[in-house]
Amino acid sequence: MQRIVAKDISKTFHTGLRDAGVLATILFLFSGGYKKKSIDAINSVSFECSPGEVVGLIGRNGCGKSTLLRLISGIYEKDEGSLEINGRAMYINGFGIGLNQRLTMRENIYLVGAILGISRKEIAAKIPEIVEFSGLADFLDTKIFQFSSGMSARLGFSAVTSFVAERRPSIILLDEVFEAGGDAEFQKRAIGKMEDFLKGDATVMLVSHQTNVIRKYCPRTILLEKGRVLADGDTEEVVKKYEGFLASLPTGDI
Amino acid sequence: MRPLFRKIGETVRLGFSLAKTNFKLRNEGNYLGVAWYLLVPLSLFVIILLVRHAAFSDTGIEHYPVYLLIGITGFNFFRQTISLSISAIHTNGGFIKSLNGISLEAFVLSQFIESVFSHAFELALVVGAMAYFGLPIAWVIFYPLVFLTFAPFVLGLSLLFAAGGTYMRDFENVWNIAGQLLFFATPIFYVARPESFAYSANLFNPLFYFLSMARDVMLYRTVPSLWMIATLFGAGIAVLFLGMGVFGKYKGRFSELV
C-alpha cells in the first residue's frame, strides 16, 4: 500500500484585506478600490510515495514546497482533489517552531513535548538527550530571549527531532531542516540525525534548496513551479532540469 | 468510541499543561506575582463601594460588600475567560503553523483552566469577606456545584469567540465594549427588583442566573431552585456543543490565518 497518494490536489490562499478588520473591509468594498486576490499555491498536484521511499522536493521560493508538506501533514486543508495518507505523518521545519521567548530552555522542552502529546515522564527522560544533542547544557535554565537565533534554532530542532523519533512516524516531512541554524559542528550532527530518519522504513519527503543534499539522499525528486509539478523522476535528471530552468530565467526572477 | 475518549483525554492533558505555562508566563517578571489575582478585583470592589457609599448611604442590600464581591468575582471569571480565548489561536500561531496533529481546542481549554485557577484565588476574597461579616463559611462548599452548572456555558462561548477572533481581530474590540455593557447590565453592584426593566432584561442573561445562584448559597444560605440549575446547565451544554461544532467546522483554516 502506498503511504501517500495525492490526486489533483489544489490549495488557494486568499490575500488582500484579510487582516484589515471588518470596518476597513466594508469601506474598501464600497469605495470599489478593493480587488480580491488569490494565490494558487498548489495547483492540481498528483504523486504517490511508497514505504521507505525518500523523495526530494525542489523549486524556487514560493513555488509551494512548504505548502505541499503542510497539506500532507494536515496543518493545511486542501481545497480540491483527494489526498490519502496511510500512517502517522510528522512535519519538521528548520525555521523554528514558535518557542516561547519568556520561558527557559527546560520549560520550552516541556511545552513542545506536551503539544506533541508526549507525557511529562517521557519528556523528562528525553531532556538529557536533547541537551546533549543541542550542545546547550549550560543554558538549560536560561530564558531563551537571551539565546542567539542559532541557539534557538538548535533547541527547536533538537527537541522536535527527539520527540518525533519517540512517536515513530511512518511519514516524515522535512522542510529545509538542513538549512537549520547553528554552527558547522551542529549542522554535521543535525545531518547525522536526519540520516537516522532516512535509514528507517519511513517515507521521507525532503525540501531543500541545496541540490547536493537532494542528490545525496533522494533517489527521486519532484520539481515544483508556481504550484504545479514541472518534473517528477530520477533526481539527477530533475535537478539538471531545475538548474537549466533557473539558468533560463532573467536574473531578477530567481 | 475509544479514539474519541483518547482524543478528549489528550486535549484535557494538553489544556492543563498549557494553562500551567500560561500561569507561569502571566506572573513572570511581576514583583507582586499572584497577588495581582486579588488586587485587580479588590481595587474594583473598593472603587464601587466608595462610589456607592458616596451616592447612597443605604443600599438596601444585606451584607452589601459580600453581595458586591460575589458579583465582581463571578463576572471577572466570565470576562477574563472570553478575553483570553479570543486571542488563544493567534497567540499560539507559531506552534499551530509548524507542528501537526495538535489539538487546537486545547489552546482555548487552557485559557479556561487558567481563568478557573485565578477565580479560585478571587474566591478567597469572598470567603474572607464572609468571615468578616459573620456569615457561615460552610455554605461555600456548595459553590463548586453552582460553578459547574455555569462552566459549560463559558467554555462553549469561549470556543465560539476563539473561532470568531481567529477570523476577525475585531472580536477583541467588540468584546471590550460588550463586556463593559454586560458589566453594567448585570446586577453586580445593584439589585434587579422583580417587575423592573432590569429584571426583565436579565431574564435572558445567563450571568444573572449564575450570580443569583452563587449569592443564594453563599449569602442567603438557600439552595437554588431545581429549574434554575436545570435551565442554566441545559443552556450551557447546548452552547458548549454549539461552540465545539463551530470551532470544529472552522479550525481547519486557522493555520492559514495565524
XYZ file of C-alpha atoms in Angstrom:
512
model
C 0.000 0.000 0.000
C 1.267 3.466 -0.919
C 1.938 5.783 2.040
C 0.923 8.981 0.203
C -1.495 9.152 -2.711
C -2.221 12.672 -3.965
C -4.618 13.171 -6.881
C -5.099 16.640 -8.357
C -4.793 18.413 -5.037
C -5.074 22.184 -5.037
C -4.725 24.900 -2.447
C -5.537 28.571 -2.889
C -4.685 31.313 -0.418
C -6.809 34.429 -0.375
C -4.844 37.550 0.298
C -5.625 41.222 0.422
C -7.831 42.562 3.193
C -7.822 39.544 5.468
C -6.211 41.383 8.381
C -7.801 44.735 7.684
C -10.786 44.377 10.019
C -14.491 44.475 9.247
C -14.884 48.264 9.055
C -11.905 48.723 6.747
C -13.101 45.847 4.559
C -16.589 47.361 4.217
C -15.160 50.808 3.417
C -12.838 49.340 0.778
C -15.669 47.303 -0.746
C -17.925 50.363 -1.047
C -15.124 52.510 -2.395
C -14.637 49.999 -5.206
C -10.878 50.091 -4.661
C -10.735 46.578 -3.293
C -9.873 43.703 -5.565
C -9.946 40.210 -4.140
C -6.638 38.485 -4.713
C -5.814 34.826 -4.522
C -2.686 32.746 -4.960
C -2.820 29.204 -6.300
C -0.138 27.808 -4.002
C -0.754 24.219 -5.139
C -2.430 23.554 -8.463
C -3.597 20.032 -9.487
C -0.637 18.197 -7.990
C -0.582 14.390 -8.226
C 2.033 11.937 -6.993
C 2.458 8.774 -4.925
C 5.100 7.715 -2.381
C 5.760 4.168 -1.225
C 7.083 2.927 2.158
C 10.787 3.611 2.698
C 10.983 5.965 -0.277
C 12.971 9.202 0.087
C 11.627 11.912 -2.202
C 13.219 15.308 -2.720
C 11.118 18.415 -3.308
C 12.784 21.335 -5.060
C 11.772 24.618 -6.628
C 12.115 28.358 -6.301
C 10.981 30.313 -3.236
C 7.183 30.488 -3.123
C 6.647 27.593 -5.553
C 4.570 25.660 -2.976
C 7.059 23.216 -1.392
C 6.241 24.036 2.241
C 2.527 24.314 1.452
C 2.573 20.823 -0.058
C 4.270 19.366 3.047
C 1.778 21.198 5.284
C -1.113 19.753 3.259
C 0.268 16.242 3.641
C 0.836 16.745 7.383
C -2.698 18.080 7.881
C -1.614 21.549 9.035
C -3.399 22.966 5.975
C -6.610 21.658 4.410
C -6.724 21.037 0.670
C -9.347 22.845 -1.398
C -9.685 20.253 -4.157
C -8.544 16.771 -5.114
C -8.015 13.703 -2.968
C -5.197 13.034 -0.548
C -4.747 9.612 1.041
C -2.282 9.327 3.918
C -1.590 5.830 5.233
C 0.256 6.162 8.516
C 1.256 8.843 11.002
C 2.891 11.870 9.381
C 5.198 14.289 11.192
C 6.249 17.681 9.863
C 9.585 19.183 10.879
C 10.706 22.597 9.702
C 14.044 24.305 10.038
C 12.696 27.799 10.641
C 11.839 27.436 14.306
C 8.632 26.305 15.921
C 7.428 29.337 17.821
C 9.284 28.675 21.070
C 8.219 30.965 23.907
C 10.866 33.627 24.448
C 9.914 34.229 28.101
C 10.347 30.582 29.123
C 13.591 28.775 29.892
C 15.049 26.114 27.651
C 13.808 23.392 30.029
C 10.277 24.872 30.120
C 10.199 25.132 26.326
C 11.169 21.468 26.003
C 8.262 20.534 28.282
C 5.937 22.804 26.303
C 6.874 21.354 22.889
C 6.696 17.812 24.249
C 3.250 18.428 25.757
C 1.950 19.924 22.491
C 3.208 16.862 20.630
C 1.329 14.630 23.076
C 4.342 13.285 24.967
C 3.834 12.561 28.688
C 5.805 14.515 31.312
C 7.617 11.334 32.319
C 8.763 10.684 28.753
C 9.761 14.325 28.306
C 11.852 14.196 31.487
C 13.593 11.083 30.177
C 14.322 12.826 26.858
C 15.817 16.015 28.322
C 19.423 14.727 28.703
C 19.413 13.578 25.056
C 18.039 16.932 23.822
C 20.504 18.903 25.940
C 23.450 16.852 24.741
C 22.419 17.000 21.099
C 21.805 20.747 21.120
C 25.105 21.395 22.924
C 23.319 23.868 25.213
C 23.866 22.131 28.562
C 24.951 25.360 30.265
C 21.742 27.130 29.292
C 19.069 24.665 30.421
C 17.565 27.139 32.890
C 18.181 30.265 30.850
C 15.254 32.106 29.267
C 15.530 31.838 25.535
C 15.114 35.528 24.763
C 18.746 35.582 25.872
C 19.641 32.992 23.199
C 21.094 33.864 19.808
C 18.970 32.885 16.777
C 21.349 29.967 16.111
C 20.919 28.678 19.678
C 17.108 28.911 19.391
C 17.191 27.004 16.104
C 19.386 24.322 17.686
C 16.994 23.948 20.594
C 13.897 23.762 18.377
C 15.463 21.256 16.031
C 16.850 19.070 18.851
C 13.554 18.994 20.751
C 11.301 18.297 17.769
C 13.511 15.617 16.190
C 13.911 13.883 19.537
C 10.147 13.810 20.156
C 9.407 12.846 16.560
C 11.715 9.836 16.875
C 9.773 8.882 20.028
C 6.468 8.819 18.117
C 7.901 6.634 15.304
C 6.068 8.256 12.382
C 5.713 6.372 9.109
C 5.861 9.583 7.056
C 8.474 12.245 7.832
C 8.216 15.633 6.145
C 11.447 17.605 6.388
C 11.140 21.270 5.444
C 14.571 22.860 4.919
C 15.945 21.169 8.019
C 19.460 21.042 6.580
C 19.335 24.811 6.461
C 18.603 24.864 10.236
C 20.598 27.446 12.165
C 23.633 26.607 14.210
C 27.333 26.347 13.552
C 29.103 23.896 11.225
C 29.593 21.374 14.009
C 25.870 21.357 14.863
C 24.948 21.120 11.162
C 27.050 17.962 10.986
C 25.208 16.459 13.950
C 21.835 17.530 12.524
C 22.630 15.798 9.240
C 23.595 12.677 11.195
C 20.230 12.760 12.966
C 18.386 13.172 9.666
C 20.324 10.240 8.214
C 18.903 8.089 11.021
C 15.402 9.002 9.826
C 16.338 8.274 6.208
C 17.652 4.806 7.088
C 14.358 3.538 8.529
C 11.201 2.261 6.858
C 9.537 5.680 6.975
C 8.594 7.527 3.803
C 10.546 10.775 3.770
C 9.835 13.925 1.789
C 12.705 16.365 1.895
C 12.546 20.050 0.926
C 15.905 21.707 0.391
C 17.489 24.450 -1.692
C 20.817 22.578 -1.505
C 20.841 20.376 -4.598
C 23.894 18.497 -3.291
C 21.787 17.395 -0.292
C 18.932 16.303 -2.591
C 21.407 14.421 -4.816
C 22.942 12.666 -1.809
C 19.783 11.468 -0.057
C 16.926 11.321 -2.583
C 16.787 8.783 -5.448
C 13.596 10.525 -6.675
C 12.775 14.231 -6.834
C 9.738 16.372 -7.614
C 10.260 19.834 -9.108
C 7.555 22.418 -8.364
C 6.981 25.716 -10.149
C 4.071 28.045 -9.341
C 2.262 25.250 -7.521
C 2.468 22.749 -10.378
C 4.643 19.674 -10.867
C 7.196 20.525 -13.532
C 9.084 17.229 -13.273
C 8.941 14.040 -11.199
C 11.513 11.280 -11.504
C 15.199 10.409 -11.233
C 16.926 13.037 -9.070
C 19.855 13.607 -11.420
C 17.572 14.377 -14.355
C 15.166 16.555 -12.328
C 17.977 18.561 -10.709
C 19.549 19.151 -14.142
C 16.169 20.324 -15.432
C 15.830 22.644 -12.417
C 19.302 24.108 -12.928
C 18.544 24.590 -16.632
C 15.229 26.237 -15.731
C 16.970 28.615 -13.302
C 19.593 29.483 -15.909
C 16.858 30.363 -18.431
C 15.279 32.923 -16.094
C 16.209 36.595 -16.088
C 18.468 37.317 -13.060
C 15.758 39.214 -11.171
C 13.263 36.295 -11.307
C 15.440 33.724 -9.479
C -15.673 5.458 20.818
C -12.237 4.749 22.314
C -10.348 7.066 19.928
C -12.798 9.851 20.849
C -12.140 9.396 24.584
C -8.394 9.223 23.910
C -8.608 12.472 21.937
C -10.573 14.154 24.743
C -8.024 12.878 27.279
C -5.126 14.274 25.222
C -6.883 17.640 24.823
C -7.536 17.925 28.568
C -3.947 16.917 29.407
C -2.522 19.455 26.960
C -5.003 22.062 28.219
C -3.649 21.666 31.768
C -0.012 21.777 30.575
C -0.617 24.960 28.605
C -2.583 26.516 31.477
C 0.369 25.866 33.782
C 2.682 27.563 31.288
C 0.286 30.491 30.840
C 0.064 30.917 34.594
C 3.860 30.968 34.841
C 4.117 33.467 31.991
C 1.447 35.713 33.462
C 3.383 36.054 36.706
C 6.814 36.073 35.090
C 8.683 39.298 35.825
C 5.946 40.581 38.203
C 7.118 41.694 41.625
C 3.687 41.072 43.151
C 3.129 37.802 41.257
C -0.102 36.019 42.174
C -1.115 38.931 44.440
C -2.383 40.607 41.241
C -5.119 37.980 41.087
C -6.524 39.539 44.256
C -5.548 43.168 43.768
C -7.442 43.700 40.493
C -10.905 42.617 41.749
C -10.179 44.145 45.155
C -9.473 47.559 43.659
C -12.704 47.431 41.609
C -14.557 46.375 44.757
C -13.189 49.321 46.749
C -13.974 51.812 43.963
C -17.578 50.656 43.597
C -18.034 50.536 47.363
C -16.769 54.112 47.753
C -18.840 55.468 44.851
C -21.929 53.640 46.031
C -21.421 54.871 49.592
C -20.989 58.460 48.397
C -24.143 58.306 46.260
C -26.440 56.294 48.534
C -25.929 55.952 52.260
C -28.181 52.892 52.364
C -28.032 50.341 49.555
C -30.903 48.334 50.949
C -28.903 45.156 50.385
C -27.964 42.982 53.318
C -24.165 42.437 53.602
C -23.657 44.586 50.519
C -19.820 44.137 50.369
C -20.214 40.345 50.126
C -23.016 40.763 47.581
C -20.751 43.016 45.518
C -17.688 40.767 45.791
C -19.617 37.711 44.590
C -20.789 39.764 41.614
C -17.328 41.082 40.756
C -15.506 37.748 41.043
C -18.163 35.864 39.074
C -18.205 38.461 36.326
C -14.377 38.668 36.250
C -14.174 34.938 35.588
C -16.591 35.255 32.679
C -14.964 38.340 31.138
C -11.391 37.078 31.542
C -12.112 33.667 30.012
C -13.696 35.171 26.906
C -10.969 37.838 26.544
C -8.168 35.267 26.716
C -9.943 32.869 24.360
C -10.370 35.441 21.589
C -6.589 35.600 21.058
C -5.825 31.973 22.031
C -5.198 30.806 18.456
C -3.227 33.849 17.285
C -1.036 33.708 20.412
C -0.028 30.125 19.629
C 0.316 30.671 15.876
C 3.946 29.540 15.798
C 3.053 26.074 17.069
C -0.131 25.791 15.008
C 1.748 26.531 11.787
C 4.717 24.272 12.408
C 3.535 21.254 14.403
C 0.942 18.856 13.048
C -1.545 16.642 14.845
C -2.094 19.026 17.750
C -5.461 19.630 19.369
C -6.418 23.268 18.761
C -9.261 23.046 21.290
C -6.572 22.630 23.972
C -5.386 26.221 23.435
C -8.872 27.502 24.326
C -9.316 24.994 27.136
C -6.019 26.150 28.664
C -7.310 29.745 28.862
C -10.483 28.459 30.517
C -8.452 26.455 33.057
C -6.233 29.449 33.782
C -9.322 31.559 34.441
C -10.753 28.884 36.755
C -7.477 28.967 38.642
C -7.486 32.744 39.071
C -11.189 32.583 40.011
C -10.271 30.201 42.838
C -7.840 32.845 44.110
C -10.505 35.532 43.912
C -12.907 33.317 45.793
C -10.568 33.619 48.770
C -11.604 37.295 48.912
C -15.272 36.322 49.087
C -14.580 33.813 51.854
C -12.589 36.438 53.759
C -15.451 38.927 53.438
C -17.976 36.292 54.537
C -15.900 35.580 57.636
C -15.589 39.319 58.368
C -19.356 39.849 58.199
C -20.069 36.775 60.301
C -21.633 34.709 57.544
C -21.211 30.927 57.863
C -18.338 29.898 55.565
C -19.523 26.289 55.389
C -22.010 27.237 52.645
C -19.088 27.883 50.282
C -18.848 24.116 49.753
C -22.000 24.365 47.581
C -20.393 26.960 45.326
C -18.424 24.461 43.138
C -21.787 22.904 42.234
C -23.121 26.292 41.129
C -19.896 26.956 39.255
C -20.050 23.596 37.455
C -23.561 24.484 36.296
C -22.220 27.639 34.647
C -18.869 26.304 33.360
C -20.144 24.562 30.164
C -21.755 27.818 29.043
C -18.497 29.774 29.467
C -16.397 27.086 27.757
C -18.831 26.884 24.833
C -18.839 30.652 24.435
C -15.013 30.672 24.646
C -14.811 28.256 21.711
C -17.207 30.430 19.703
C -15.242 33.599 20.442
C -11.909 31.866 19.789
C -13.115 30.826 16.319
C -14.507 34.294 15.634
C -11.394 36.052 16.967
C -9.166 33.991 14.698
C -11.070 35.083 11.606
C -11.690 38.685 12.674
C -9.399 40.596 15.006
C -12.314 42.990 15.608
C -13.774 40.473 18.048
C -11.342 41.719 20.685
C -12.644 45.289 20.461
C -16.262 44.180 20.138
C -15.866 42.112 23.291
C -14.282 45.027 25.165
C -17.407 47.083 24.503
C -19.843 44.181 25.038
C -18.052 43.245 28.262
C -18.481 46.777 29.644
C -22.124 46.832 28.622
C -22.685 43.477 30.277
C -20.965 44.662 33.459
C -23.488 47.458 33.870
C -26.453 45.439 32.615
C -25.892 42.562 35.046
C -26.884 43.086 38.701
C -23.328 43.111 40.005
C -23.451 46.222 42.175
C -27.238 46.713 42.240
C -30.333 44.593 42.648
C -32.712 43.901 39.785
C -36.065 44.150 41.542
C -38.875 41.980 40.102
C -41.113 43.832 37.641
C -38.330 46.326 36.884
C -36.926 46.666 33.356
C -33.509 45.473 34.558
C -35.094 42.284 35.904
C -37.000 41.558 32.666
C -33.876 42.179 30.574
C -31.751 39.974 32.796
C -34.073 37.018 32.374
C -32.155 36.486 29.112
C -28.759 36.923 30.758
C -27.110 33.634 31.869
C -24.738 35.585 34.125
C -27.746 36.803 36.109
C -28.761 33.217 36.923
C -25.202 32.261 37.807
C -24.712 35.212 40.154
C -28.156 34.725 41.677
C -27.367 31.089 42.474
C -23.908 31.986 43.840
C -25.490 34.605 46.134
C -28.258 32.202 47.110
C -25.780 29.681 48.516
C -23.073 31.939 49.926
C -25.055 34.954 51.074
C -28.632 33.814 51.707
C -27.844 30.197 52.599
C -30.560 28.781 50.368
C -30.335 26.015 47.810
C -31.092 27.311 44.271
C -34.273 26.073 42.683
C -34.007 22.976 40.553
C -35.476 24.672 37.474
C -32.782 27.364 37.656
C -30.000 24.776 37.886
C -31.519 22.706 35.094
C -32.104 25.736 32.832
C -28.589 27.107 33.247
C -26.907 23.721 32.883
C -29.070 22.729 29.896
C -28.409 26.043 28.129
C -24.706 25.677 28.973
C -24.483 22.216 27.429
C -26.285 23.464 24.300
C -23.837 26.388 23.989
C -20.896 24.023 24.600
C -21.984 21.754 21.741
C -22.592 24.768 19.538
C -19.107 26.093 20.373
C -17.487 22.726 19.696
C -19.367 22.422 16.408
C -18.472 25.899 15.143
C -14.844 25.623 16.312
C -14.541 22.167 14.717
C -16.014 23.409 11.448
C -13.616 26.322 11.069
C -10.434 25.106 12.787
C -9.071 23.574 9.583
C -8.355 27.082 8.272
C -6.833 28.500 11.461
C -3.252 27.667 10.420
C -3.708 29.885 7.344
C -4.804 32.851 9.441
C -2.111 32.975 12.113
